[in-house]
C-alpha cells in the first residue's frame, strides 16, 4: 500500500467518537458474551476435545473434518468465533488511531481487549493439550469474564455515559453509593471465581475422560452462594436509594437490571442444584453470569462518575 493510500485511509478514520466507534464497542460486548455461551456449549455437549489438538484441529488439518462429527463442529466453531472477536478488537484499535491521544481511555481499553483475545486463545489451547484440566478451563472462563468487564467499560465510555469525556448528566447519589456498588461488582467477580471452582468439581467436564478438581461439589456450591448474597444486598441497597430519592436516568436502569438479573440467576442456580444440574440450566446460568457481571460493572461505573448528593 502506497503512502498516499495509507494517508487517505488514516484520514478516513474517525476524529471524533462516532457511530462506527460505538457500533464496534457494542459488538465487542455482545461478542464476548456470545463467546461465553458458545464456550459453555462446547463443555456441556462434551465437545471439549472435539478438536483434539491445538492450534490445528487435528494433526493433519487446521479445520474440523466430517469424521469428527458434531463435537468437532462445536469446538471448531468456538475457535472461529475467537478469530471474529479478534478482528472486531483490531478494527476498534484502528478506528481509534486518530483518537489515541485525545481519547486514551478508549484506546487503551481497546488495546486491552485486543491483547487479551490471543491470550485467551492460547489458554484455550493449553486446556485442550492438558485434556481439559479443570483449573486451566477455569482460567479460560475467567479471562472471558475479564473481557466482558473491559467491553462494558468501553461501551460506557464510547456512549458518553461515564468517563472524563462523558456527555450524559447523571443524578447526584449519596456518597455511600460508590463504595457499595464497587463492593457489589467485586462480589460479583468473586461469585464468578467460585462458580468456576464449582464447575470444576461438577459433572460437566467437557469430555467423558476429563479430570475433575477433586473438591466437594456440594460444599463449594454453598460457598459460591455467599458472594451472591452480597450482590443481592448491593442491588437492593441501590434500588432503595433510587426509589426513596425518586431518581431517574442510567443509574436507576442499572440497579433495576442488576437486581432483576441477580434474582434470575439465583432462581436458575437453586433450580439446577435441586434438579441434578441439567446441562441446559448450566448453560443458561453461564449466560446470565456474563450479563450479571456486565450489569454490576455498569452500576459501579455509573456510581463512580455520578456527582455526590
mmCIF file of C-alpha atoms in Angstrom:
data_model
loop_
_atom_site.group_PDB
_atom_site.id
_atom_site.type_symbol
_atom_site.label_atom_id
_atom_site.label_comp_id
_atom_site.label_asym_id
_atom_site.label_seq_id
_atom_site.Cartn_x
_atom_site.Cartn_y
_atom_site.Cartn_z
ATOM 1 C CA UNK A 1 0.000 0.000 0.000
ATOM 2 C CA UNK A 2 1.407 3.388 -1.006
ATOM 3 C CA UNK A 3 1.997 6.217 1.437
ATOM 4 C CA UNK A 4 -0.797 8.172 -0.245
ATOM 5 C CA UNK A 5 -3.241 5.325 0.256
ATOM 6 C CA UNK A 6 -2.197 4.968 3.894
ATOM 7 C CA UNK A 7 -2.623 8.690 4.472
ATOM 8 C CA UNK A 8 -6.044 8.578 2.810
ATOM 9 C CA UNK A 9 -7.079 5.638 4.974
ATOM 10 C CA UNK A 10 -5.873 7.320 8.175
ATOM 11 C CA UNK A 11 -7.742 10.458 7.144
ATOM 12 C CA UNK A 12 -10.907 8.389 6.747
ATOM 13 C CA UNK A 13 -10.666 7.105 10.310
ATOM 14 C CA UNK A 14 -12.816 8.831 12.958
ATOM 15 C CA UNK A 15 -11.541 12.013 14.569
ATOM 16 C CA UNK A 16 -14.470 12.018 16.994
ATOM 17 C CA UNK A 17 -16.353 9.197 18.675
ATOM 18 C CA UNK A 18 -18.959 8.420 16.046
ATOM 19 C CA UNK A 19 -21.441 5.686 15.158
ATOM 20 C CA UNK A 20 -18.641 3.449 13.833
ATOM 21 C CA UNK A 21 -16.777 3.514 17.144
ATOM 22 C CA UNK A 22 -19.930 2.959 19.182
ATOM 23 C CA UNK A 23 -21.007 0.058 16.959
ATOM 24 C CA UNK A 24 -17.626 -1.651 17.360
ATOM 25 C CA UNK A 25 -17.770 -1.212 21.149
ATOM 26 C CA UNK A 26 -21.256 -2.722 21.297
ATOM 27 C CA UNK A 27 -20.159 -5.571 19.009
ATOM 28 C CA UNK A 28 -17.245 -6.291 21.343
ATOM 29 C CA UNK A 29 -19.524 -6.620 24.355
ATOM 30 C CA UNK A 30 -22.114 -8.744 22.579
ATOM 31 C CA UNK A 31 -19.390 -10.903 21.050
ATOM 32 C CA UNK A 32 -17.685 -11.579 24.377
ATOM 33 C CA UNK A 33 -20.980 -12.700 25.914
ATOM 34 C CA UNK A 34 -21.728 -14.908 22.895
ATOM 35 C CA UNK A 35 -18.242 -16.446 23.242
ATOM 36 C CA UNK A 36 -19.062 -17.420 26.831
ATOM 37 C CA UNK A 37 -22.291 -19.041 25.645
ATOM 38 C CA UNK A 38 -20.574 -20.987 22.853
ATOM 39 C CA UNK A 39 -17.774 -21.977 25.214
ATOM 40 C CA UNK A 40 -20.425 -23.322 27.561
ATOM 41 C CA UNK A 41 -21.957 -25.263 24.659
ATOM 42 C CA UNK A 42 -18.554 -26.847 23.984
ATOM 43 C CA UNK A 43 -18.302 -28.089 27.558
ATOM 44 C CA UNK A 44 -21.964 -29.049 28.045
ATOM 45 C CA UNK A 45 -22.099 -31.120 24.847
ATOM 46 C CA UNK A 46 -18.855 -32.909 25.801
ATOM 47 C CA UNK A 47 -17.164 -31.312 22.788
ATOM 48 C CA UNK A 48 -14.149 -30.003 24.691
ATOM 49 C CA UNK A 49 -11.872 -32.346 22.778
ATOM 50 C CA UNK A 50 -13.856 -32.169 19.544
ATOM 51 C CA UNK A 51 -10.631 -30.789 18.114
ATOM 52 C CA UNK A 52 -8.155 -32.996 19.996
ATOM 53 C CA UNK A 53 -5.108 -30.806 19.456
ATOM 54 C CA UNK A 54 -4.107 -27.139 19.105
ATOM 55 C CA UNK A 55 -3.506 -24.871 17.194
ATOM 56 C CA UNK A 56 -4.615 -27.317 14.495
ATOM 57 C CA UNK A 57 -7.935 -29.082 14.878
ATOM 58 C CA UNK A 58 -6.216 -32.406 14.161
ATOM 59 C CA UNK A 59 -2.615 -33.367 13.498
ATOM 60 C CA UNK A 60 -3.296 -33.134 9.754
ATOM 61 C CA UNK A 61 -5.997 -30.461 9.456
ATOM 62 C CA UNK A 62 -6.484 -26.865 10.559
ATOM 63 C CA UNK A 63 -10.254 -27.337 10.407
ATOM 64 C CA UNK A 64 -12.734 -29.924 11.578
ATOM 65 C CA UNK A 65 -13.320 -32.921 9.336
ATOM 66 C CA UNK A 66 -16.566 -34.797 8.577
ATOM 67 C CA UNK A 67 -15.276 -37.795 10.535
ATOM 68 C CA UNK A 68 -15.149 -35.693 13.704
ATOM 69 C CA UNK A 69 -18.899 -35.135 13.575
ATOM 70 C CA UNK A 70 -20.969 -32.873 15.800
ATOM 71 C CA UNK A 71 -18.357 -32.416 18.530
ATOM 72 C CA UNK A 72 -15.720 -31.232 16.059
ATOM 73 C CA UNK A 73 -18.123 -28.677 14.586
ATOM 74 C CA UNK A 74 -18.993 -27.285 18.029
ATOM 75 C CA UNK A 75 -15.374 -26.971 19.176
ATOM 76 C CA UNK A 76 -14.092 -25.552 15.888
ATOM 77 C CA UNK A 77 -16.982 -23.073 15.724
ATOM 78 C CA UNK A 78 -15.981 -21.735 19.115
ATOM 79 C CA UNK A 79 -12.402 -21.297 17.870
ATOM 80 C CA UNK A 80 -13.632 -19.406 14.803
ATOM 81 C CA UNK A 81 -15.605 -17.001 16.997
ATOM 82 C CA UNK A 82 -12.378 -16.089 18.794
ATOM 83 C CA UNK A 83 -10.891 -15.016 15.453
ATOM 84 C CA UNK A 84 -14.007 -12.951 14.719
ATOM 85 C CA UNK A 85 -13.699 -11.180 18.065
ATOM 86 C CA UNK A 86 -10.012 -10.527 17.439
ATOM 87 C CA UNK A 87 -10.982 -8.899 14.138
ATOM 88 C CA UNK A 88 -13.521 -6.676 15.911
ATOM 89 C CA UNK A 89 -10.953 -5.722 18.565
ATOM 90 C CA UNK A 90 -8.351 -4.913 15.900
ATOM 91 C CA UNK A 91 -10.897 -2.835 13.996
ATOM 92 C CA UNK A 92 -11.629 -0.946 17.224
ATOM 93 C CA UNK A 93 -7.948 -0.134 17.766
ATOM 94 C CA UNK A 94 -7.614 1.024 14.153
ATOM 95 C CA UNK A 95 -10.797 3.100 14.384
ATOM 96 C CA UNK A 96 -9.414 4.869 17.460
ATOM 97 C CA UNK A 97 -5.997 5.540 15.937
ATOM 98 C CA UNK A 98 -6.639 9.236 15.298
ATOM 99 C CA UNK A 99 -8.113 9.491 18.809
ATOM 100 C CA UNK A 100 -5.332 7.647 20.635
ATOM 101 C CA UNK A 101 -4.071 10.801 22.377
ATOM 102 C CA UNK A 102 -7.339 12.678 22.753
ATOM 103 C CA UNK A 103 -9.256 9.614 23.957
ATOM 104 C CA UNK A 104 -6.590 7.483 25.562
ATOM 105 C CA UNK A 105 -9.261 5.998 27.849
ATOM 106 C CA UNK A 106 -10.898 4.346 24.846
ATOM 107 C CA UNK A 107 -7.686 3.476 23.035
ATOM 108 C CA UNK A 108 -6.107 1.600 25.959
ATOM 109 C CA UNK A 109 -9.310 -0.270 26.742
ATOM 110 C CA UNK A 110 -9.355 -1.355 23.092
ATOM 111 C CA UNK A 111 -5.702 -2.406 23.345
ATOM 112 C CA UNK A 112 -6.520 -4.443 26.473
ATOM 113 C CA UNK A 113 -9.307 -6.222 24.602
ATOM 114 C CA UNK A 114 -7.104 -6.925 21.598
ATOM 115 C CA UNK A 115 -4.190 -8.188 23.731
ATOM 116 C CA UNK A 116 -6.397 -10.421 25.864
ATOM 117 C CA UNK A 117 -8.032 -12.271 22.982
ATOM 118 C CA UNK A 118 -4.833 -14.024 21.765
ATOM 119 C CA UNK A 119 -4.028 -14.821 25.400
ATOM 120 C CA UNK A 120 -7.484 -16.347 25.678
ATOM 121 C CA UNK A 121 -6.870 -18.456 22.580
ATOM 122 C CA UNK A 122 -3.560 -19.731 23.987
ATOM 123 C CA UNK A 123 -5.175 -20.654 27.317
ATOM 124 C CA UNK A 124 -7.898 -22.464 25.397
ATOM 125 C CA UNK A 125 -5.203 -24.350 23.515
ATOM 126 C CA UNK A 126 -3.475 -25.296 26.759
ATOM 127 C CA UNK A 127 -6.782 -26.597 28.132
ATOM 128 C CA UNK A 128 -7.046 -28.895 25.113
ATOM 129 C CA UNK A 129 -3.415 -30.017 25.365
ATOM 130 C CA UNK A 130 -3.878 -30.780 29.086
ATOM 131 C CA UNK A 131 -7.001 -32.845 28.354
ATOM 132 C CA UNK A 132 -9.308 -30.189 29.859
ATOM 133 C CA UNK A 133 -7.532 -29.699 33.172
ATOM 134 C CA UNK A 134 -10.290 -28.041 35.271
ATOM 135 C CA UNK A 135 -8.019 -25.273 36.586
ATOM 136 C CA UNK A 136 -6.913 -24.294 33.071
ATOM 137 C CA UNK A 137 -10.525 -24.394 31.876
ATOM 138 C CA UNK A 138 -11.422 -22.168 34.835
ATOM 139 C CA UNK A 139 -8.763 -19.632 33.841
ATOM 140 C CA UNK A 140 -10.095 -19.735 30.274
ATOM 141 C CA UNK A 141 -13.552 -18.731 31.525
ATOM 142 C CA UNK A 142 -12.235 -16.062 33.891
ATOM 143 C CA UNK A 143 -10.352 -14.327 31.071
ATOM 144 C CA UNK A 144 -13.620 -14.271 29.123
ATOM 145 C CA UNK A 145 -15.281 -12.556 32.077
ATOM 146 C CA UNK A 146 -12.446 -10.017 32.261
ATOM 147 C CA UNK A 147 -13.067 -9.263 28.590
ATOM 148 C CA UNK A 148 -16.749 -8.656 29.394
ATOM 149 C CA UNK A 149 -15.610 -6.117 32.010
ATOM 150 C CA UNK A 150 -13.326 -4.318 29.530
ATOM 151 C CA UNK A 151 -16.043 -4.290 26.861
ATOM 152 C CA UNK A 152 -18.659 -2.937 29.297
ATOM 153 C CA UNK A 153 -16.392 -0.039 30.271
ATOM 154 C CA UNK A 154 -15.653 0.587 26.593
ATOM 155 C CA UNK A 155 -19.365 0.787 25.783
ATOM 156 C CA UNK A 156 -19.979 3.223 28.641
ATOM 157 C CA UNK A 157 -17.110 5.462 27.530
ATOM 158 C CA UNK A 158 -17.976 5.453 23.818
ATOM 159 C CA UNK A 159 -21.617 6.291 24.527
ATOM 160 C CA UNK A 160 -20.586 9.125 26.860
ATOM 161 C CA UNK A 161 -22.283 7.541 29.873
ATOM 162 C CA UNK A 162 -19.177 7.684 32.083
ATOM 163 C CA UNK A 163 -15.567 8.857 31.989
ATOM 164 C CA UNK A 164 -13.776 12.168 31.778
ATOM 165 C CA UNK A 165 -15.455 12.869 28.419
ATOM 166 C CA UNK A 166 -18.990 11.905 29.433
ATOM 167 C CA UNK A 167 -21.843 13.672 27.675
ATOM 168 C CA UNK A 168 -24.651 12.495 29.964
ATOM 169 C CA UNK A 169 -25.748 14.341 33.100
ATOM 170 C CA UNK A 170 -26.107 11.856 35.935
ATOM 171 C CA UNK A 171 -28.211 12.486 39.058
ATOM 172 C CA UNK A 172 -26.416 13.034 42.348
ATOM 173 C CA UNK A 173 -26.029 9.963 44.561
ATOM 174 C CA UNK A 174 -25.255 9.556 48.271
ATOM 175 C CA UNK A 175 -21.549 9.232 48.993
ATOM 176 C CA UNK A 176 -22.106 5.670 50.224
ATOM 177 C CA UNK A 177 -23.250 4.533 46.794
ATOM 178 C CA UNK A 178 -19.805 4.431 45.205
ATOM 179 C CA UNK A 179 -18.189 2.009 47.692
ATOM 180 C CA UNK A 180 -21.347 -0.113 47.862
ATOM 181 C CA UNK A 181 -21.566 -0.518 44.085
ATOM 182 C CA UNK A 182 -17.825 -1.179 43.838
ATOM 183 C CA UNK A 183 -18.118 -3.837 46.548
ATOM 184 C CA UNK A 184 -21.091 -5.309 44.668
ATOM 185 C CA UNK A 185 -19.048 -5.591 41.475
ATOM 186 C CA UNK A 186 -16.184 -7.210 43.414
ATOM 187 C CA UNK A 187 -18.654 -9.659 44.973
ATOM 188 C CA UNK A 188 -19.999 -10.494 41.514
ATOM 189 C CA UNK A 189 -16.449 -11.204 40.350
ATOM 190 C CA UNK A 190 -15.830 -13.391 43.420
ATOM 191 C CA UNK A 191 -19.036 -15.297 42.688
ATOM 192 C CA UNK A 192 -17.723 -15.956 39.169
ATOM 193 C CA UNK A 193 -14.373 -17.186 40.515
ATOM 194 C CA UNK A 194 -16.065 -19.553 42.964
ATOM 195 C CA UNK A 195 -18.516 -20.572 40.251
ATOM 196 C CA UNK A 196 -15.732 -21.971 38.085
ATOM 197 C CA UNK A 197 -14.442 -23.901 41.093
ATOM 198 C CA UNK A 198 -17.939 -25.407 41.450
ATOM 199 C CA UNK A 199 -17.895 -26.234 37.760
ATOM 200 C CA UNK A 200 -14.514 -27.947 38.100
ATOM 201 C CA UNK A 201 -15.975 -30.199 40.776
ATOM 202 C CA UNK A 202 -19.219 -30.901 38.911
ATOM 203 C CA UNK A 203 -20.250 -33.418 36.262
ATOM 204 C CA UNK A 204 -19.997 -31.313 33.082
ATOM 205 C CA UNK A 205 -16.295 -31.661 32.309
ATOM 206 C CA UNK A 206 -16.349 -31.147 28.548
ATOM 207 C CA UNK A 207 -15.325 -34.742 27.865
ATOM 208 C CA UNK A 208 -16.116 -38.094 29.456
ATOM 209 C CA UNK A 209 -12.482 -38.662 30.401
ATOM 210 C CA UNK A 210 -11.630 -35.123 31.542
ATOM 211 C CA UNK A 211 -10.350 -34.829 35.135
ATOM 212 C CA UNK A 212 -12.191 -33.047 37.957
ATOM 213 C CA UNK A 213 -10.621 -30.856 40.637
ATOM 214 C CA UNK A 214 -11.471 -33.298 43.426
ATOM 215 C CA UNK A 215 -13.272 -30.781 45.666
ATOM 216 C CA UNK A 216 -16.596 -31.405 47.396
ATOM 217 C CA UNK A 217 -19.135 -30.071 44.886
ATOM 218 C CA UNK A 218 -21.880 -29.565 47.489
ATOM 219 C CA UNK A 219 -19.596 -27.629 49.843
ATOM 220 C CA UNK A 220 -18.138 -25.306 47.206
ATOM 221 C CA UNK A 221 -21.653 -24.713 45.852
ATOM 222 C CA UNK A 222 -22.715 -23.312 49.217
ATOM 223 C CA UNK A 223 -19.551 -21.201 49.467
ATOM 224 C CA UNK A 224 -20.253 -19.913 45.953
ATOM 225 C CA UNK A 225 -23.628 -18.627 47.185
ATOM 226 C CA UNK A 226 -22.085 -16.282 49.792
ATOM 227 C CA UNK A 227 -20.874 -13.542 47.396
ATOM 228 C CA UNK A 228 -24.173 -13.939 45.525
ATOM 229 C CA UNK A 229 -25.947 -12.852 48.712
ATOM 230 C CA UNK A 230 -23.670 -9.789 48.832
ATOM 231 C CA UNK A 231 -24.553 -8.907 45.243
ATOM 232 C CA UNK A 232 -28.240 -9.159 46.158
ATOM 233 C CA UNK A 233 -27.723 -6.846 49.124
ATOM 234 C CA UNK A 234 -25.886 -4.289 46.967
ATOM 235 C CA UNK A 235 -28.579 -4.367 44.292
ATOM 236 C CA UNK A 236 -31.352 -3.959 46.886
ATOM 237 C CA UNK A 237 -29.490 -1.070 48.504
ATOM 238 C CA UNK A 238 -29.229 0.659 45.121
ATOM 239 C CA UNK A 239 -32.927 0.147 44.379
ATOM 240 C CA UNK A 240 -33.939 1.512 47.795
ATOM 241 C CA UNK A 241 -31.866 4.662 47.215
ATOM 242 C CA UNK A 242 -33.268 5.125 43.715
ATOM 243 C CA UNK A 243 -36.873 4.705 44.874
ATOM 244 C CA UNK A 244 -36.536 6.826 48.023
ATOM 245 C CA UNK A 245 -34.911 9.672 46.104
ATOM 246 C CA UNK A 246 -37.084 9.222 43.008
ATOM 247 C CA UNK A 247 -34.051 9.111 40.762
ATOM 248 C CA UNK A 248 -34.243 8.728 37.002
ATOM 249 C CA UNK A 249 -31.732 8.022 34.276
ATOM 250 C CA UNK A 250 -28.999 5.452 33.641
ATOM 251 C CA UNK A 251 -28.257 4.587 37.270
ATOM 252 C CA UNK A 252 -31.877 3.740 38.010
ATOM 253 C CA UNK A 253 -31.943 1.455 34.987
ATOM 254 C CA UNK A 254 -28.583 -0.046 36.005
ATOM 255 C CA UNK A 255 -29.637 -1.079 39.521
ATOM 256 C CA UNK A 256 -33.001 -2.349 38.240
ATOM 257 C CA UNK A 257 -31.203 -4.554 35.717
ATOM 258 C CA UNK A 258 -28.718 -5.667 38.372
ATOM 259 C CA UNK A 259 -31.469 -6.704 40.797
ATOM 260 C CA UNK A 260 -33.500 -8.426 38.074
ATOM 261 C CA UNK A 261 -30.518 -10.436 36.842
ATOM 262 C CA UNK A 262 -29.488 -11.308 40.407
ATOM 263 C CA UNK A 263 -32.942 -12.716 41.175
ATOM 264 C CA UNK A 264 -32.995 -14.610 37.869
ATOM 265 C CA UNK A 265 -29.522 -16.039 38.463
ATOM 266 C CA UNK A 266 -30.467 -17.141 41.969
ATOM 267 C CA UNK A 267 -33.585 -18.869 40.647
ATOM 268 C CA UNK A 268 -31.565 -20.701 37.983
ATOM 269 C CA UNK A 269 -28.858 -21.695 40.466
ATOM 270 C CA UNK A 270 -31.314 -23.064 43.032
ATOM 271 C CA UNK A 271 -33.290 -24.910 40.359
ATOM 272 C CA UNK A 272 -30.226 -26.577 38.856
ATOM 273 C CA UNK A 273 -28.982 -27.536 42.330
ATOM 274 C CA UNK A 274 -32.199 -29.429 43.133
ATOM 275 C CA UNK A 275 -32.756 -30.921 39.663
ATOM 276 C CA UNK A 276 -29.461 -32.727 39.142
ATOM 277 C CA UNK A 277 -27.546 -29.959 37.330
ATOM 278 C CA UNK A 278 -29.146 -30.295 33.861
ATOM 279 C CA UNK A 279 -26.891 -29.057 31.056
ATOM 280 C CA UNK A 280 -29.431 -26.584 29.672
ATOM 281 C CA UNK A 281 -29.756 -24.794 33.011
ATOM 282 C CA UNK A 282 -25.980 -24.752 33.462
ATOM 283 C CA UNK A 283 -25.642 -23.062 30.065
ATOM 284 C CA UNK A 284 -28.317 -20.529 30.994
ATOM 285 C CA UNK A 285 -26.534 -19.940 34.316
ATOM 286 C CA UNK A 286 -23.313 -19.105 32.412
ATOM 287 C CA UNK A 287 -25.137 -16.732 30.070
ATOM 288 C CA UNK A 288 -26.815 -14.852 32.922
ATOM 289 C CA UNK A 289 -23.489 -14.767 34.811
ATOM 290 C CA UNK A 290 -21.985 -12.824 31.907
ATOM 291 C CA UNK A 291 -24.951 -10.425 31.841
ATOM 292 C CA UNK A 292 -24.779 -10.029 35.618
ATOM 293 C CA UNK A 293 -21.054 -9.256 35.540
ATOM 294 C CA UNK A 294 -21.673 -6.583 32.902
ATOM 295 C CA UNK A 295 -24.579 -5.168 34.933
ATOM 296 C CA UNK A 296 -22.531 -4.998 38.148
ATOM 297 C CA UNK A 297 -19.637 -3.249 36.383
ATOM 298 C CA UNK A 298 -22.066 -0.853 34.709
ATOM 299 C CA UNK A 299 -23.706 0.087 38.025
ATOM 300 C CA UNK A 300 -20.331 0.572 39.726
ATOM 301 C CA UNK A 301 -19.045 2.642 36.810
ATOM 302 C CA UNK A 302 -22.108 4.895 36.824
ATOM 303 C CA UNK A 303 -21.912 5.329 40.609
ATOM 304 C CA UNK A 304 -18.258 6.290 40.339
ATOM 305 C CA UNK A 305 -18.932 9.058 37.828
ATOM 306 C CA UNK A 306 -22.166 10.375 39.400
ATOM 307 C CA UNK A 307 -21.852 13.569 41.462
ATOM 308 C CA UNK A 308 -22.232 13.267 45.214
ATOM 309 C CA UNK A 309 -25.515 14.391 46.759
#
